[in-house]
Coordinates of C-alpha atoms in Angstrom, one line a residue:
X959 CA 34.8 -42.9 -24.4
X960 CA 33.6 -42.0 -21.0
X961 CA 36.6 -40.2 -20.1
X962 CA 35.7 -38.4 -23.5
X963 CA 32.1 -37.7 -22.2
X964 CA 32.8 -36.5 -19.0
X965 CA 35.5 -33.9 -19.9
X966 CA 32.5 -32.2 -22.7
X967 CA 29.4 -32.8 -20.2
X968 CA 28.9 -30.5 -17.4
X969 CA 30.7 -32.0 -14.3
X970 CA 27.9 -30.9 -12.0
X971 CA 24.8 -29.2 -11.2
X972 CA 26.4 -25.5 -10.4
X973 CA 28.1 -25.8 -14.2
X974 CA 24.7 -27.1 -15.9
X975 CA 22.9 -23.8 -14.4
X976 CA 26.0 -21.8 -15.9
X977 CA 25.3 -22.9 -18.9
X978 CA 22.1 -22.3 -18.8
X979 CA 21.9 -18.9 -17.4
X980 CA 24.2 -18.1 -20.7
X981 CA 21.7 -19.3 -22.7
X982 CA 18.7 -18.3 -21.0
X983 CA 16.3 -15.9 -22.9
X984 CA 14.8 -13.7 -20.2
X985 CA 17.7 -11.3 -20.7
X986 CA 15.9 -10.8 -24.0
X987 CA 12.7 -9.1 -21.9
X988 CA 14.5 -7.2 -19.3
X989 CA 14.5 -3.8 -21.5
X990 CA 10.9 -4.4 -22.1
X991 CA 9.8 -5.2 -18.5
X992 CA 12.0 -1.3 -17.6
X993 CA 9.7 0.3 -19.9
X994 CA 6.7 -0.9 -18.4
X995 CA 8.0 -0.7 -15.0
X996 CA 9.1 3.2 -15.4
X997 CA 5.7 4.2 -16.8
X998 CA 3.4 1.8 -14.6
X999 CA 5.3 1.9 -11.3
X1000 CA 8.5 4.5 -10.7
X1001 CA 6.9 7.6 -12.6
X1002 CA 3.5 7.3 -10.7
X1003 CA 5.6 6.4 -7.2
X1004 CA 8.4 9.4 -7.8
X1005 CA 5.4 11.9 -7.7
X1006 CA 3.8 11.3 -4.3
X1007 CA 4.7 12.3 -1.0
X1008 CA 8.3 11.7 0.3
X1009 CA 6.7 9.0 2.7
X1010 CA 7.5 5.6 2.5
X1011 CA 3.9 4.6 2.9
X1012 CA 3.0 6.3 0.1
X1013 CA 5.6 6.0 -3.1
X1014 CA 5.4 2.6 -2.2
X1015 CA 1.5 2.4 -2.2
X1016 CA 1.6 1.6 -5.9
X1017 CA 4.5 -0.2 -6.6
X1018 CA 4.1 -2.9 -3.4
X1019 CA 0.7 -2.1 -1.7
X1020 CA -1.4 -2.7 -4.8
X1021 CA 1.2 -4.8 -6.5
X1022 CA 2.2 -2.7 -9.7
X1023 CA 5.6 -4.5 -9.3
X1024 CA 4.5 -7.7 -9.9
X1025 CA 1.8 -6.9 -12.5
X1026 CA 4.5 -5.3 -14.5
X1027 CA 7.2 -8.5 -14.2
X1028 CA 4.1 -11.7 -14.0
X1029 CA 3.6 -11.6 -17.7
X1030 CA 6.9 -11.5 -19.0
X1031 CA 8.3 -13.8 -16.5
X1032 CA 5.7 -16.3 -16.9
X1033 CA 5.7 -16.1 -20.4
X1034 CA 9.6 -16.4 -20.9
X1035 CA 9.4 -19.3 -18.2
X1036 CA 6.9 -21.2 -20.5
X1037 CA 9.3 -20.6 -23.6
X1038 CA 12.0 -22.2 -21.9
X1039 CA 10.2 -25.0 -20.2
X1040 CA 8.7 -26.3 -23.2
X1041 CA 12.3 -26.0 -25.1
X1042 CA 13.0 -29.7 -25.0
X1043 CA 9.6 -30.6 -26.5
X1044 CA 9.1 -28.3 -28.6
X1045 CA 12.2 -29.2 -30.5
X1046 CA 11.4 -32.5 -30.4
X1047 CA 14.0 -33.7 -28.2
X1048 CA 12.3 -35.0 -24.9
X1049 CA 13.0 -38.6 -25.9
X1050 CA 16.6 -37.5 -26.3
X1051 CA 17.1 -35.9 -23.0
X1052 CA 15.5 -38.6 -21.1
X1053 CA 18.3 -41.4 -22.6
X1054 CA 20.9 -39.2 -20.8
X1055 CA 22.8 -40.3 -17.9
X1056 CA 21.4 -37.4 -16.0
X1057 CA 17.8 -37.9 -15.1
X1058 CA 15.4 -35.5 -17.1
X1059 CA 13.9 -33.6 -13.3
X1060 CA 17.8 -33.0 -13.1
X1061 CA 17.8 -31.1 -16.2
X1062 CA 14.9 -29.2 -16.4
X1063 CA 15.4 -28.2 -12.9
X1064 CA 19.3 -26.4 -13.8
X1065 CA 16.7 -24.7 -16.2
X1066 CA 14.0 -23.4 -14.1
X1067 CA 16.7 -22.1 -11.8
X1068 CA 18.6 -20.4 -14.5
X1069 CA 15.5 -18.6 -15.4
X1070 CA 14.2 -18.1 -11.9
X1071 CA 17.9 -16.3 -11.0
X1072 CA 17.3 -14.3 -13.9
X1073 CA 13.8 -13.3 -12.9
X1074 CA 14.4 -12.7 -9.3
X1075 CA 17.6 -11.2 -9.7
X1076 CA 16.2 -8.6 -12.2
X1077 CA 13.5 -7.6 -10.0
X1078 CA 15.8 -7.8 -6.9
X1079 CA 17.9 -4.9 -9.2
X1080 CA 15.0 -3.3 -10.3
X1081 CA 13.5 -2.4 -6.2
X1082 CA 16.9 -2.0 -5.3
X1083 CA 17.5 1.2 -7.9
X1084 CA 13.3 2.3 -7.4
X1085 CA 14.1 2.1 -3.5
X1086 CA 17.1 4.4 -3.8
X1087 CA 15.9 6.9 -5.7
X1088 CA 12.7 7.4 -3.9
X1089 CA 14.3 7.2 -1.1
X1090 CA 16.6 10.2 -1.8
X1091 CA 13.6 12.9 -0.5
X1092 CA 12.5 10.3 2.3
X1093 CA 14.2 11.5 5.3
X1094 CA 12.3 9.3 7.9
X1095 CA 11.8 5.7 8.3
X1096 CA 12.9 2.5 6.1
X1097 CA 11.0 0.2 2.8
X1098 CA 9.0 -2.8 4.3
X1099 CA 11.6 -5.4 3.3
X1100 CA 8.5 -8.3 3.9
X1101 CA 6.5 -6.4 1.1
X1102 CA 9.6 -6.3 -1.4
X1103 CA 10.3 -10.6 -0.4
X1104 CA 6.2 -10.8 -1.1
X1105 CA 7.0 -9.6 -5.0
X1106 CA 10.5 -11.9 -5.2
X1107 CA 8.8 -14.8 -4.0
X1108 CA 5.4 -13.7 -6.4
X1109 CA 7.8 -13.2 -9.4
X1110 CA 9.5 -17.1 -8.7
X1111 CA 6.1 -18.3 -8.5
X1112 CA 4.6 -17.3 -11.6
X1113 CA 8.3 -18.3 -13.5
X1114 CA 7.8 -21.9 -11.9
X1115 CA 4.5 -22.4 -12.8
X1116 CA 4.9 -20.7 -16.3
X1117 CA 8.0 -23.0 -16.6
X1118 CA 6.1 -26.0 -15.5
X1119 CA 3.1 -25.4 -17.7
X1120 CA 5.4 -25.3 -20.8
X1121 CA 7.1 -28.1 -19.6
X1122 CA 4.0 -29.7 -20.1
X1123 CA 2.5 -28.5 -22.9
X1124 CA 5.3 -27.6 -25.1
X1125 CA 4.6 -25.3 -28.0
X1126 CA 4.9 -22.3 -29.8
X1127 CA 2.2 -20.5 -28.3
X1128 CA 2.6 -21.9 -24.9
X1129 CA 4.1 -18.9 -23.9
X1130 CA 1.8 -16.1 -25.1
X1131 CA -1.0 -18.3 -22.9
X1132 CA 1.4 -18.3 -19.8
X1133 CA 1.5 -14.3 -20.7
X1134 CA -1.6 -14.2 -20.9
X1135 CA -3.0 -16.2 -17.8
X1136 CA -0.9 -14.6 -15.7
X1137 CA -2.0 -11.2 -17.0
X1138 CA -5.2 -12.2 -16.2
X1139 CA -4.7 -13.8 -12.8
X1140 CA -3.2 -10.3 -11.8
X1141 CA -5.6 -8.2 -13.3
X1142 CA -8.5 -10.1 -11.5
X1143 CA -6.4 -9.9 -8.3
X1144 CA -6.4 -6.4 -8.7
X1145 CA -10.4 -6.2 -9.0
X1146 CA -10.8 -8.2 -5.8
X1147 CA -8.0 -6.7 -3.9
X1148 CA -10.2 -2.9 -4.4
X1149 CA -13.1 -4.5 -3.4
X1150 CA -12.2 -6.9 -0.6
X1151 CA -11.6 -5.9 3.3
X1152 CA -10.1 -9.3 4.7
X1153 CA -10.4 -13.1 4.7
X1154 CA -9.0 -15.6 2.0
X1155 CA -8.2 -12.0 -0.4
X1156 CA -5.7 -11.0 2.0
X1157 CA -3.4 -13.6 0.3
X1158 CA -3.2 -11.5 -3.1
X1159 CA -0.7 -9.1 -3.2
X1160 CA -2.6 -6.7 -4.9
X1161 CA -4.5 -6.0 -1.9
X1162 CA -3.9 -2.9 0.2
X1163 CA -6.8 -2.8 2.3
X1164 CA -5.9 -2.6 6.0
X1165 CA -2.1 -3.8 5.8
X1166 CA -0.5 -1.3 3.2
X1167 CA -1.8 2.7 4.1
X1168 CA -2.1 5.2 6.7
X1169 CA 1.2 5.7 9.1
X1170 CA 2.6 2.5 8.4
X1171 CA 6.3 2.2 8.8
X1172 CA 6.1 6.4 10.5
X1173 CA 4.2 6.1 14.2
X1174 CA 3.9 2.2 14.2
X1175 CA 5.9 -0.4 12.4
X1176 CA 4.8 -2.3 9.0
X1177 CA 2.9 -5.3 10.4
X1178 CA 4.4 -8.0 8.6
X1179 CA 1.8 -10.7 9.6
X1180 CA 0.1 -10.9 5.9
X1181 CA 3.4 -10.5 4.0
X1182 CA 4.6 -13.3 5.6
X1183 CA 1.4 -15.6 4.9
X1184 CA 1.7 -14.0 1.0
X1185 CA 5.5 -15.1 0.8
X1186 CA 4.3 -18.1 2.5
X1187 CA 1.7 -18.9 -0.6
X1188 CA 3.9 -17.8 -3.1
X1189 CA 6.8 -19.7 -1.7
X1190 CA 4.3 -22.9 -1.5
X1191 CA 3.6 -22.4 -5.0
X1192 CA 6.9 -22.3 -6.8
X1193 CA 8.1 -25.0 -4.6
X1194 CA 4.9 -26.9 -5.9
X1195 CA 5.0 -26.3 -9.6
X1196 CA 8.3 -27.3 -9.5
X1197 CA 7.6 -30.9 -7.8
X1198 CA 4.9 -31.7 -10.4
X1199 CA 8.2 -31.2 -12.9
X1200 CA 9.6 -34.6 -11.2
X1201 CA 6.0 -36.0 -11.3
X1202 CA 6.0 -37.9 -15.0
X1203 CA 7.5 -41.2 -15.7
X1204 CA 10.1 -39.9 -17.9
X1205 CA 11.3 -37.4 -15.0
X1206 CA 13.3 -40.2 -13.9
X1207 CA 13.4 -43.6 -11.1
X1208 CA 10.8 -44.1 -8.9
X1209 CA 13.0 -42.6 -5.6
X1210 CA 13.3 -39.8 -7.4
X1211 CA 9.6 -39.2 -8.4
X1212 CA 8.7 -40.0 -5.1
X1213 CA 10.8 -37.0 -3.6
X1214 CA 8.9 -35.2 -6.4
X1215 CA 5.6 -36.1 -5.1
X1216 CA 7.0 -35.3 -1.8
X1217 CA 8.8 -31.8 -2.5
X1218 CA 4.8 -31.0 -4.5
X1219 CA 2.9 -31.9 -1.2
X1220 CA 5.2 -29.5 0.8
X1221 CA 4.3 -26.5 -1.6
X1222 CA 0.5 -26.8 -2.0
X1223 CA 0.5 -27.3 2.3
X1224 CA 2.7 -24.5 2.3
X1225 CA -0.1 -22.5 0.1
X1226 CA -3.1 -24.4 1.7
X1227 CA -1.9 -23.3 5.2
X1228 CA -1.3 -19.8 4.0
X1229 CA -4.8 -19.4 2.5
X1230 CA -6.4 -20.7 5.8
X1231 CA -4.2 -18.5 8.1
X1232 CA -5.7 -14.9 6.6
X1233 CA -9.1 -16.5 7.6
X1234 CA -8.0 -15.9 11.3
X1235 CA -6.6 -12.3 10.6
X1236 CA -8.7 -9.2 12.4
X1237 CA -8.4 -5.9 11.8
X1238 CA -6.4 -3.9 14.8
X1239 CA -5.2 -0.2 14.9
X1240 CA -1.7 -0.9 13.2
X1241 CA -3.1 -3.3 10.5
X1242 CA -4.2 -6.8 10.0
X1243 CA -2.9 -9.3 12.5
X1244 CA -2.9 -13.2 12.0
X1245 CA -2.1 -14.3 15.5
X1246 CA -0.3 -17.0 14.3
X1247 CA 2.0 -15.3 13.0
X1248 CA 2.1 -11.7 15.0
X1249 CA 5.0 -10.6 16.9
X1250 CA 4.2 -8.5 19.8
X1251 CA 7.0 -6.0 18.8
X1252 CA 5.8 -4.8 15.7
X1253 CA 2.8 -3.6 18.4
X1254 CA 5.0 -1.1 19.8
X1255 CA 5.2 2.4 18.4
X1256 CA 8.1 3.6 16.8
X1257 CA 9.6 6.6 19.1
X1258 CA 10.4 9.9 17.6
X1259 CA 11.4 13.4 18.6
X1260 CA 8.6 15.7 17.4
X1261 CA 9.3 18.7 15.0
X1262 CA 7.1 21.7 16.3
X1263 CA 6.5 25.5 14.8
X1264 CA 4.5 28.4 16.0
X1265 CA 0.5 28.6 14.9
X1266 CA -0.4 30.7 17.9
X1267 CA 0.2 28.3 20.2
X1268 CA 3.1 25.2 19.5
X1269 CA 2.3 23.0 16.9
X1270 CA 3.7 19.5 16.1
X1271 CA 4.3 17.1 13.9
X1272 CA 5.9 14.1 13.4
X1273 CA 9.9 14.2 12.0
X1274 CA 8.8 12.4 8.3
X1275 CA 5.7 15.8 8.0
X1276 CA 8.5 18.3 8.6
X1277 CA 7.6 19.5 5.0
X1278 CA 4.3 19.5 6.1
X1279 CA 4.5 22.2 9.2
X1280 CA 4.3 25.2 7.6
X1281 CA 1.2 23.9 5.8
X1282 CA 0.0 22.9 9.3
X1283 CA 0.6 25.9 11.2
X1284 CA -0.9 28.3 8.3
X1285 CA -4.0 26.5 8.6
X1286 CA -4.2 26.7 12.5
X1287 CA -3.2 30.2 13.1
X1288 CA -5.6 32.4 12.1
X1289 CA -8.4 30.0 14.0
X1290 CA -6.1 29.9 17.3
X1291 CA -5.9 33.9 17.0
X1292 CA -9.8 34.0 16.2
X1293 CA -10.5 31.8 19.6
X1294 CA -7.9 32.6 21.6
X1295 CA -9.2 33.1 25.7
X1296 CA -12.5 30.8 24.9
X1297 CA -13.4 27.6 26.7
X1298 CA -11.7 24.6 25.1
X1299 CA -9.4 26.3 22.9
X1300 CA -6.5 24.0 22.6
X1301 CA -2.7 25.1 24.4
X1302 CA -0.9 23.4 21.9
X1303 CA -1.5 21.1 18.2
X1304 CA 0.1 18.0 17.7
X1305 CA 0.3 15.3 15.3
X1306 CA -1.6 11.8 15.8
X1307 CA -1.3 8.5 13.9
X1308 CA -3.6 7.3 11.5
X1309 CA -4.7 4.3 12.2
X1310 CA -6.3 1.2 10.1
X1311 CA -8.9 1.2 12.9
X1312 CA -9.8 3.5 15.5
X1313 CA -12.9 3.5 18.3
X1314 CA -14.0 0.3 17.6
X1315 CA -16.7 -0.8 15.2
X1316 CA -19.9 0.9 15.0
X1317 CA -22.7 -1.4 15.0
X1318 CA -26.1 -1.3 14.1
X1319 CA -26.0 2.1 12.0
X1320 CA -24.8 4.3 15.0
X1321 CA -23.3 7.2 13.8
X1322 CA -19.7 7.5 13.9
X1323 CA -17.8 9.7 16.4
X1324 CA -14.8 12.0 15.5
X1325 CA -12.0 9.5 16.5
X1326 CA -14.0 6.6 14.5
X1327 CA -13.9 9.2 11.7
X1328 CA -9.7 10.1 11.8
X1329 CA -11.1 13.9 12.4
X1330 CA -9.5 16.7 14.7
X1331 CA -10.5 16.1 18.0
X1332 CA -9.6 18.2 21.2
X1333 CA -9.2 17.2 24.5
X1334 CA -7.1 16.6 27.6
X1335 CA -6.3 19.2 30.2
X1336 CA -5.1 21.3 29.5
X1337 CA -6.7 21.1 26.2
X1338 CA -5.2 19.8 23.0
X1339 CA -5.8 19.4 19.3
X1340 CA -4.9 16.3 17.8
X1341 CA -4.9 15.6 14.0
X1342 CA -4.6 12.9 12.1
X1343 CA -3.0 14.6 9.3
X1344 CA -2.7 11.2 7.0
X1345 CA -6.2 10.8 7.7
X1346 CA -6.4 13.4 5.0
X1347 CA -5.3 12.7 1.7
X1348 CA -1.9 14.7 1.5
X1349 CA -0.9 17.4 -1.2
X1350 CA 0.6 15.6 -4.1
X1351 CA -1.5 12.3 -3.9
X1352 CA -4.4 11.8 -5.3
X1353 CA -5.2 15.3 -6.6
X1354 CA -5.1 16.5 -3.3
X1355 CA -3.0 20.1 -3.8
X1356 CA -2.0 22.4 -0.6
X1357 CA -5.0 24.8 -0.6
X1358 CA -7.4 22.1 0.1
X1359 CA -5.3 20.1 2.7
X1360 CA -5.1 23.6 4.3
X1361 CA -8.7 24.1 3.9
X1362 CA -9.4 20.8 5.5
X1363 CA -6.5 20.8 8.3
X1364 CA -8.7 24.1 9.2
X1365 CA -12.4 22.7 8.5
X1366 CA -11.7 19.9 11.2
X1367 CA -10.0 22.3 13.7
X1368 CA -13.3 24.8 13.8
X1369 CA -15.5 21.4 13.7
X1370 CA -14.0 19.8 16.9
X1371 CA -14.1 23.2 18.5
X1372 CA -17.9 23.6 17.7
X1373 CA -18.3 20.4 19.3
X1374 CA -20.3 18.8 16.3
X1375 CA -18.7 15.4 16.3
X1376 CA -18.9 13.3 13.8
X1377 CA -21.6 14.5 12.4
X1378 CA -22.4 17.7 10.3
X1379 CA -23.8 19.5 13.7
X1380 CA -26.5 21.0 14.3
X1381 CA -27.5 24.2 12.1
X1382 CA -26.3 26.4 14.2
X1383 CA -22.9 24.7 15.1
X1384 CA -22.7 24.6 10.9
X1385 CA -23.3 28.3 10.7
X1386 CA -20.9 29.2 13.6
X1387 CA -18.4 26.9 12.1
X1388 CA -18.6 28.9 8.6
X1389 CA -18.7 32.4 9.9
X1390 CA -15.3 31.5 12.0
X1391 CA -14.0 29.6 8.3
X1392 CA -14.9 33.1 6.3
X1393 CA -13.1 35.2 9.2
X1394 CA -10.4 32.6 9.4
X1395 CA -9.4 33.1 5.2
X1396 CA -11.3 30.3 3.6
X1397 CA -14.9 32.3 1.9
X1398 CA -18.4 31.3 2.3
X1399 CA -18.6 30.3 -1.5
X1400 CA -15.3 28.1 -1.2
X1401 CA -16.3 26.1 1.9
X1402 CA -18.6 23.8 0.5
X1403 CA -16.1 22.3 -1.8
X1404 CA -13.6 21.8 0.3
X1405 CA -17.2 20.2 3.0
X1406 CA -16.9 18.0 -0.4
X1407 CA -13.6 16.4 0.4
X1408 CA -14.3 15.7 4.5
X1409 CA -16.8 13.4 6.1
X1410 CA -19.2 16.4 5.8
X1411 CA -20.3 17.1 2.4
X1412 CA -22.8 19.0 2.0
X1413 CA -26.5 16.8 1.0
X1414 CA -27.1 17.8 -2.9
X1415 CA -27.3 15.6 -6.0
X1416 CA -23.5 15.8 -7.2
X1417 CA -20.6 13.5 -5.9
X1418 CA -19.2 16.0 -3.8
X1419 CA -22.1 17.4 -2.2
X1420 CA -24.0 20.6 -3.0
X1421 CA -22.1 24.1 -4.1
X1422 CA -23.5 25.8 -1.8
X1423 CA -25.0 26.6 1.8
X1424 CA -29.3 26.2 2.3
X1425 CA -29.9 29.8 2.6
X1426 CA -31.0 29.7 6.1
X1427 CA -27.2 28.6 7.1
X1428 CA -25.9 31.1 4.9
X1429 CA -27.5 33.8 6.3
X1430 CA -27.1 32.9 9.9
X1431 CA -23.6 32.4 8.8
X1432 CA -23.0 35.8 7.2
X1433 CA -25.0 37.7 10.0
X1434 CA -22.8 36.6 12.4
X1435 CA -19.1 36.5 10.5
X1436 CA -20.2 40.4 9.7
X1437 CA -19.9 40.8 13.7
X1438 CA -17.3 43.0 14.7
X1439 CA -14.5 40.7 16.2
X1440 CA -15.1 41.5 20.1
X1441 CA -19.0 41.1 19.7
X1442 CA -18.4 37.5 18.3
X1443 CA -15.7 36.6 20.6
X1444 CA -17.7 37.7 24.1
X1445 CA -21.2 36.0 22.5
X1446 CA -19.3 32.9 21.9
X1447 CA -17.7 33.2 25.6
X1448 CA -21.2 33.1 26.9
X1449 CA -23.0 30.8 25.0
X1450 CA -20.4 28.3 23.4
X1451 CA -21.5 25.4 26.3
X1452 CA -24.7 25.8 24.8
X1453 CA -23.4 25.8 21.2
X1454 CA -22.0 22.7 22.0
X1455 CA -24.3 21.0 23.9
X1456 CA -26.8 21.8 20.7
X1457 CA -29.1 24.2 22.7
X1458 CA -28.7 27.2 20.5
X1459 CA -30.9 27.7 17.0
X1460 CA -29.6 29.9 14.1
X1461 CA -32.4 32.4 15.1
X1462 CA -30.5 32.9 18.3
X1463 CA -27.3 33.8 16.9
X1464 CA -26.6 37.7 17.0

């Protein structure tokens, strides 16, 4: 008789997951979870910029990926979990030689294979499509482990819940509560700058956004304390399987009890670490777990173009440069020969942090800002060009990034700052716009969409100039081009040191 057992019963614990991952029902959700992964993740990703940073903003940054697959996986987790009881066979199962922990764990890990593995498939096809058009840099790998490890933490803990509350509707409430974990993630993740929220992977605030992964690497410091949480908690709910009496011997519950203090540290320690994370220039860094060479920048050979004078950008903007150079030549050409116009244009990162913090309501300087500056000797325009929201993100189409490549160039020349300027540094800095191809009437929307909108009652700022600006601005745009280039030769120290009016402008 036991020879007879032994040849029908699995012969080990590789077989038992076989068989299980045969039987397994997630296979069942797979074609639903591609529907909702297409429509709420690939289709919105496929139509942003061919950066890295951003097609992956949605899909990993804010977490779409794992909202799409928590449900589903948690759901179908709970449903197989609570299989055993809910057919009324727990008593059953724990009379067998094998203990009961033994069993139900060949279970969870059929269904966490299936889970993973599906998701693994689905990143693997996302990341090679998108990255067809991507012809600089590589996926933060840490930010795809963060959504594995998230997707084989909500199947263990929707497993273990049904485990322990079998029934039929066990598994629309793991569904549901895990809906609802991820949609209140997202809430605080748009909300939240740093501290304990940096654990929820549907935060992108300062770790998932500007030139990430272009001029500096991916910091992987919060990734690593998410996969750390999310590693704690699957390890955790799969302990408190081995917890119960009829799990099995008291060795064996022990290593349970054991193996479930391990995760919730593992969580606990996780949680705590973000507390001590600070916001730097590439990102977030936890110091505890920041390497210094993800500090470094990532070299590259810059791809340049003619605007007047050279202009460069970095190799992953290529598509970008003739964008960049339309907006800057016509200004160049207007103040060629005048004091601090800039020998060349080139490409700068943007950062997560730049010029330190401004305290006690100072006002906040061009570099705080990510604006145009110039500077160096000889002079040179630098621009932030992901500082502004790029054409096919966001709304944002080429006419207004030009507009606004342009708009910061004629600010920083103007020598307003970070600030709107003074009135007549406002109406030199339209008249030069209007000469330069962007009209009087257009410039106060695109004001709308910089750090300069114009005061007025709407969310964008007010349509149009006060009339005193627009007058001052239109007298002296309607100067012949000589006349406006020899006043500004004399007096553009004082323009910029804010010591003209717009009654003195010609």
């Amino acid at each position: 008789m036991p020879r007879q057992t032994s040849q029908v019963a699995p012969r080990n614990m590789t077989r038992l997951v076989w068989v299980e991952l045969r039987r397994n029902t997630m296979p069942i959700v797979l074609p639903l979870i591609a529907v909702l992964f297409w429509f709420d993740s690939y289709r919105i990703a496929a139509a942003m910029p061919p950066l890295w940073v951003e097609r992956l903003y949605y899909i990993m940054g804010q977490g779409h990926a794992l909202v799409d697959f928590a449900p589903f996986v948690a759901g179908v987790a709970a449903w197989m979990g609570s299989r055993d009881g809910r057919r009324g066979m727990t008593d059953l199962v724990t009379a067998t030689v094998r203990p009961r922990w033994e069993a139900q764990l060949a279970t969870w890990a059929a269904t966490a294979v299936w889970a993973v593995g599906s998701y693994l498939v689905f990143m693997a096809v996302t990341l090679g499509l998108l990255g067809r058009s991507i012809a600089w840099g590589s996926p933060p790998w840490w930010s795809v482990a963060v959504g594995a490890v998230g997707v084989a933490a909500f199947t263990s803990l929707g497993f273990a819940l049904g485990a322990y509350f079998p029934g039929r509707f066990i598994a629309p409430i793991a569904a549901f509560g895990a809906l609802f974990a991820m949609a209140t993630s997202s809430q605080i993740g748009f909300s939240a700058s740093g501290g304990w929220a940096l654990i929820l992977p549907t935060m992108s605030a300062n770790n998932f956004d500007k030139d990430a992964g272009l001029f500096y690497p991916f910091l992987p410091d919060v990734q690593i304390a998410r996969v750390m949480f999310g590693a704690g908690l699957a390890v955790a709910a799969v302990g408190l399987l081995g917890l119960p009496v009829s799990a099995g011997g008291r060795r064996l519950r022990l290593s349970a009890a054991v193996v479930t203090a391990i995760g919730a540290a593992a969580a606990v320690a996780a949680v705590t670490l973000t507390f001590t994370g600070r916001l730097e220039a590439y990102g977030t860094v936890i110091p505890a777990l920041n390497d210094a060479a993800n500090d470094r920048p990532i070299p590259y050979t810059p791809v340049c173009g003619d605007a007047g004078i050279p202009a460069c950008v970095h190799p992953a903007y290529r598509s970008y440069l003739p964008d960049v150079t339309t907006a800057l030549r016509p200004v160049v050409a207007e103040i060629a020969g005048l004091p601090g116009a800039p020998a060349r244009a080139t490409q700068t990162a943007a950062v997560f942090e730049a010029g330190g913090p401004c305290v006690g309501g100072c006002a906040p300087t061009a570099a705080q800002l990510q604006a145009e500056t110039i500077g160096g000797s000889p002079p040179v325009l630098h621009m932030p060009l992901n500082a502004i929201t790029l054409p096919g993100s966001f709304g944002m189409d080429k006419s207004r990034f030009t507009g606004l490549i342009r708009l910061e160039f004629v600010h920083a020349f103007v020598g307003a700052g970070g600030g709107s300027g003074t009135l007549a540094q406002q109406a030199v800095q339209a008249a030069l716009l209007e000469d330069a191809g962007t009209p009087l009437a257009a410039q106060p929307n695109v004001l709308g969409f910089s750090p300069w909108a114009l005061p007025g009652s709407g969310p964008q700022g007010a349509t149009s100039y006060p009339p005193q600006l627009s007058a001052a601005a239109k007298r002296f745009a309607g100067l012949p081009a000589a006349t406006r280039h020899a006043w500004l030769a004399a007096h553009l120290a004082a323009l910029r040191a804010g010591q003209v009016s717009p009654g003195q402008l010609p």
